[in-house]
PDB file of C-alpha atoms in Angstrom:
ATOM      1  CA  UNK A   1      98.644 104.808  94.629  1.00  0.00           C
ATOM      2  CA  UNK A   2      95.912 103.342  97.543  1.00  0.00           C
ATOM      3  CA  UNK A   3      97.946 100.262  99.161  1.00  0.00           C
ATOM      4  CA  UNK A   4     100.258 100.499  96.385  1.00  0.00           C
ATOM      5  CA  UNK A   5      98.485 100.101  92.940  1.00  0.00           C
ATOM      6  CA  UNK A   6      97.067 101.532  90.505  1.00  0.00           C
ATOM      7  CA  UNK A   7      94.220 103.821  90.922  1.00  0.00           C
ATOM      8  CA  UNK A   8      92.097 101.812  87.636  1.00  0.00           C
ATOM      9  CA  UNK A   9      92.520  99.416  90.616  1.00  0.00           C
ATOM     10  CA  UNK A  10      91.282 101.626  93.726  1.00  0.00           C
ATOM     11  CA  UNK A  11      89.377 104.998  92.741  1.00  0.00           C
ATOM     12  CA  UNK A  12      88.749 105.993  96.273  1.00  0.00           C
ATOM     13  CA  UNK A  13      90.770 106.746  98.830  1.00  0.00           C
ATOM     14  CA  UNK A  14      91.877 104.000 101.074  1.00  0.00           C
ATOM     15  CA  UNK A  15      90.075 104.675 104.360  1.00  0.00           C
ATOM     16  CA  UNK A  16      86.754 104.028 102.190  1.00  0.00           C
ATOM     17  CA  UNK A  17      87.757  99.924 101.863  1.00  0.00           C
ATOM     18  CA  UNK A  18      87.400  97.743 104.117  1.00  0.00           C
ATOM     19  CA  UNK A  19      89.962  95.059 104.564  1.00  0.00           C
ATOM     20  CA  UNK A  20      89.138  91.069 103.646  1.00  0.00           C
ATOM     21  CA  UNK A  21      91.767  88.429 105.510  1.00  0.00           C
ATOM     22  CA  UNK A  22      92.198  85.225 103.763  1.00  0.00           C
ATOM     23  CA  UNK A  23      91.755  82.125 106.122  1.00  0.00           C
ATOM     24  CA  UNK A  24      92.365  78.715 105.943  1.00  0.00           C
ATOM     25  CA  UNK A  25      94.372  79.141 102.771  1.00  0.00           C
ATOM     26  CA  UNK A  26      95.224  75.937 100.591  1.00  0.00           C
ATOM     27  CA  UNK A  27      97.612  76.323  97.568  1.00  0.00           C
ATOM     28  CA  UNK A  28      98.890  73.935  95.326  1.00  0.00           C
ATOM     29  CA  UNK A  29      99.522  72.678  91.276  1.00  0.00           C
ATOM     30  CA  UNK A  30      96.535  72.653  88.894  1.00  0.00           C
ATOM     31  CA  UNK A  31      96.349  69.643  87.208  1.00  0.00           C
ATOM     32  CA  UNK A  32      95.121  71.732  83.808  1.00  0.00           C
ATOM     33  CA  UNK A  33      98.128  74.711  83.959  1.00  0.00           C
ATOM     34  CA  UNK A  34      97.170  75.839  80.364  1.00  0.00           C
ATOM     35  CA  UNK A  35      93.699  77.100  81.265  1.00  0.00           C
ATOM     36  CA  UNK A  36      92.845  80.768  81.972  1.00  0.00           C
ATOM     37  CA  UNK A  37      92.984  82.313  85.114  1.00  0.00           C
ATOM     38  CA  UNK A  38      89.455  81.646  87.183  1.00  0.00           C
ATOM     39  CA  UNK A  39      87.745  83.061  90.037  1.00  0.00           C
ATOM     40  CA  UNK A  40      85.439  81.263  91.764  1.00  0.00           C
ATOM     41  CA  UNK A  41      83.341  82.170  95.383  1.00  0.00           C
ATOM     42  CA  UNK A  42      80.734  79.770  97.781  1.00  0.00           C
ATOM     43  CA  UNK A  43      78.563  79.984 100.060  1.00  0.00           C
ATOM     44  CA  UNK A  44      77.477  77.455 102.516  1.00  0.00           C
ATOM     45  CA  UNK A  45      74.455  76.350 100.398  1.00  0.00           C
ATOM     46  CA  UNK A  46      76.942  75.030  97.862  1.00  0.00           C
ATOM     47  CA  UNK A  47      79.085  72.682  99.128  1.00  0.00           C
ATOM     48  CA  UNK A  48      78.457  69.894  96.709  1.00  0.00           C
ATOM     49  CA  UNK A  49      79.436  72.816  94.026  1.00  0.00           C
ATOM     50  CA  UNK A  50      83.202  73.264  96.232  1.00  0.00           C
ATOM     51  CA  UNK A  51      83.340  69.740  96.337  1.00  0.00           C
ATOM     52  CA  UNK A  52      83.542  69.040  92.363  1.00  0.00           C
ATOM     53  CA  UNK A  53      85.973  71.708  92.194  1.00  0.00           C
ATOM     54  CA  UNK A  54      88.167  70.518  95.100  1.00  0.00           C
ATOM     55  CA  UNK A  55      87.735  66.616  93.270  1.00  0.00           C
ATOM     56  CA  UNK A  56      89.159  68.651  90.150  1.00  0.00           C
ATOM     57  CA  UNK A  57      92.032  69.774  91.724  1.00  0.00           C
ATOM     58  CA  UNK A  58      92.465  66.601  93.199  1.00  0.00           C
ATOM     59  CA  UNK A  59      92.441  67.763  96.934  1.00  0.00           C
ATOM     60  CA  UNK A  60      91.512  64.862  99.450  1.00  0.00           C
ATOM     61  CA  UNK A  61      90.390  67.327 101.773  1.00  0.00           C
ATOM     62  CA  UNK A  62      87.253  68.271 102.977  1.00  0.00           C
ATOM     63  CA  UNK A  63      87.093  71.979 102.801  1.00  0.00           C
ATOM     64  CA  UNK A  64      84.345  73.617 105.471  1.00  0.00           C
ATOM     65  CA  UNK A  65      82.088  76.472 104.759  1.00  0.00           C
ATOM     66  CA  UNK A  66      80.568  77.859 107.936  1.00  0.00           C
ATOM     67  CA  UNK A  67      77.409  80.218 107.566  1.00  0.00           C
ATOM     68  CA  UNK A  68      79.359  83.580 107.697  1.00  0.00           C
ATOM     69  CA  UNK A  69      81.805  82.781 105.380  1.00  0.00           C
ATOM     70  CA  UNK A  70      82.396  82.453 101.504  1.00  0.00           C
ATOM     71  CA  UNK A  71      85.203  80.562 100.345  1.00  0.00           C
ATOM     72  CA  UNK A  72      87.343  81.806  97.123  1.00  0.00           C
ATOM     73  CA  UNK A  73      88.930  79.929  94.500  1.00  0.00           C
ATOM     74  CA  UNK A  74      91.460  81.302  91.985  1.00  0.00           C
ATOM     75  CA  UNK A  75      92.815  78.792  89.290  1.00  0.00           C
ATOM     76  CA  UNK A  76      95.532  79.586  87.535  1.00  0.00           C
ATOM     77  CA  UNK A  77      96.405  82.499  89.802  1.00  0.00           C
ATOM     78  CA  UNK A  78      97.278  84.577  93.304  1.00  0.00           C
ATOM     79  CA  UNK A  79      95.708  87.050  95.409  1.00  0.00           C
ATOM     80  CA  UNK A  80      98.109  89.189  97.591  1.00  0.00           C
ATOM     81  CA  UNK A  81      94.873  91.897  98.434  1.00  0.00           C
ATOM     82  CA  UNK A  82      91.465  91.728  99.152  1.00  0.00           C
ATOM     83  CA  UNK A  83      89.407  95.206  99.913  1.00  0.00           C
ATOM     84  CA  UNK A  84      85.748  95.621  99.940  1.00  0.00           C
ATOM     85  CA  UNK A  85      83.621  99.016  99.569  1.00  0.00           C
ATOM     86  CA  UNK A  86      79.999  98.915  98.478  1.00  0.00           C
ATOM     87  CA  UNK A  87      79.341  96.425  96.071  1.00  0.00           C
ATOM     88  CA  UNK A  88      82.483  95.509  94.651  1.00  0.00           C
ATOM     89  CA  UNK A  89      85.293  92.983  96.100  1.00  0.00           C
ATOM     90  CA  UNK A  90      88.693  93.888  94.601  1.00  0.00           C
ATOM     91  CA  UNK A  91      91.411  91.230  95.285  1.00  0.00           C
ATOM     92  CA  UNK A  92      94.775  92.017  93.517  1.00  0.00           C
ATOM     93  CA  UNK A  93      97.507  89.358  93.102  1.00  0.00           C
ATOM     94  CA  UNK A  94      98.881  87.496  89.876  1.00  0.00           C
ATOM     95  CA  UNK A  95      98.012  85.230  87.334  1.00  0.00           C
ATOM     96  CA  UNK A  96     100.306  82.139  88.309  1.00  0.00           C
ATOM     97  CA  UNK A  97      99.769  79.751  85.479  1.00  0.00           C
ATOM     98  CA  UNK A  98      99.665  76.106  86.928  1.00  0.00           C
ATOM     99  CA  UNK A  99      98.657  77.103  90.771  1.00  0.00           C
ATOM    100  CA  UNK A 100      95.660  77.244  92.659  1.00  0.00           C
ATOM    101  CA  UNK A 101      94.437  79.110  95.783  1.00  0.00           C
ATOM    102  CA  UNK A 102      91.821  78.099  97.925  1.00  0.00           C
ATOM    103  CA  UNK A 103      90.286  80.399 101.157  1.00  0.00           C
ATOM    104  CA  UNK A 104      88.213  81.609 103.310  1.00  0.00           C
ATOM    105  CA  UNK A 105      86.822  85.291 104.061  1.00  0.00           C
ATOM    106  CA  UNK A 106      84.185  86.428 106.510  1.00  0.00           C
ATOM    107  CA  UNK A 107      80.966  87.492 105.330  1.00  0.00           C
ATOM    108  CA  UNK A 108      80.337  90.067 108.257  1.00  0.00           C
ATOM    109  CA  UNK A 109      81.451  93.306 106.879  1.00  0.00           C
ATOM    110  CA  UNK A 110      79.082  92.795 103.555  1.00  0.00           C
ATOM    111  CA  UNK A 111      76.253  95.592 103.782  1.00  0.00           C
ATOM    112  CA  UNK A 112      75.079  94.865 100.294  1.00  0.00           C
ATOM    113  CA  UNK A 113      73.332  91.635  98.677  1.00  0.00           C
ATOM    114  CA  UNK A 114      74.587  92.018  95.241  1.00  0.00           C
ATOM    115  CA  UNK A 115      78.330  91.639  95.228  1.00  0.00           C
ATOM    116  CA  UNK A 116      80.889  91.369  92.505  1.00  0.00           C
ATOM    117  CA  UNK A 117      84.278  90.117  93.353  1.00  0.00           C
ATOM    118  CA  UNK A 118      87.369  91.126  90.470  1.00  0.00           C
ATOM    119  CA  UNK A 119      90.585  89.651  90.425  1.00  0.00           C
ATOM    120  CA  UNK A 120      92.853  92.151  88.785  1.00  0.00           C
ATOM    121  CA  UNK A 121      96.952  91.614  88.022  1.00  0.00           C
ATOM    122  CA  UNK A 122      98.461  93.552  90.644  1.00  0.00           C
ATOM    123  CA  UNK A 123     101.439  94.499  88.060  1.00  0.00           C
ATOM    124  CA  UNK A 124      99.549  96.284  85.367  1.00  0.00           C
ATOM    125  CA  UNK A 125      95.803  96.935  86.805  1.00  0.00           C
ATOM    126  CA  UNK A 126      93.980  94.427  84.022  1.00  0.00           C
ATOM    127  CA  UNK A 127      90.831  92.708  85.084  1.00  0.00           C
ATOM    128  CA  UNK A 128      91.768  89.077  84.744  1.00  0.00           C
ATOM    129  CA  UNK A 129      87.977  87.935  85.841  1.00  0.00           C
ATOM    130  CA  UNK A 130      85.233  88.564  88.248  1.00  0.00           C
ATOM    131  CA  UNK A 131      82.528  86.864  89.826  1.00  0.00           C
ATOM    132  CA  UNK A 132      78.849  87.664  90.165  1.00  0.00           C
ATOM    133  CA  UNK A 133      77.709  86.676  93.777  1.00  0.00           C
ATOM    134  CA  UNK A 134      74.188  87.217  95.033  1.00  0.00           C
ATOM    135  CA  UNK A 135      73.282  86.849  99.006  1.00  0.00           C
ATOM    136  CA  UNK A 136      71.124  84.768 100.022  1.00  0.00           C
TER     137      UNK A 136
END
């Protein structure tokens, strides 16, 4: 079991993933808790995009996105892991109805232009939804 899950989760062995931190992390209550779990990434170029979501969740803060860096939103849930290899993101946590998390993760370790970042439930390996993310 590669950093404890499920291999459906992580197929290759775990010196073949490189590790994501989460910075600047924000959580907090959704004000829509009966909506599915959501994963969301941005880039720099679409700030105004952040900004409607960030006016949804009723945040009065301006959230920064630096060139270098993507910033993730999950609705509805909560990422414990984040490991990248090739063109696929995998970030494991939990779908936490009612909650929202909001961070940042560095863009340097990215060697391919298509990525795909999956959220999957960390207790029983289930893709709960992905994102299609194209470099500019």
């Amino acid at each position: 079991m590669p950093f404890g899950y499920s291999k459906k989760i992580f197929k290759y062995p775990p010196v073949q993933y490189i590790p994501l931190d989460q910075y600047h992390k924000i959580t907090g209550e959704t004000p829509n808790p009966h909506s599915r779990t959501k994963l969301y990434v941005f880039n720099q170029f679409e700030k105004k995009d952040l900004e409607r979501k960030i006016a949804y969740l009723r945040l009065e803060k301006n959230y920064t996105i630096k060139e270098g860096q993507l910033v993730v939103l999950i609705i509805n849930g909560k990422a414990d892991l984040l490991q990248y290899r090739g063109h696929e993101i995998s970030i494991v946590g939990q779908p936490t109805t009612g909650h929202y998390q909001l961070f940042t993760i560095t863009t340097q370790y990215f060697y391919k232009d298509r990525l795909i970042f999956i959220f999957y439930d960390g207790e029983d390996s289930e893709k709960i939804d992905w994102f299609n993310y194209n470099r500019l």
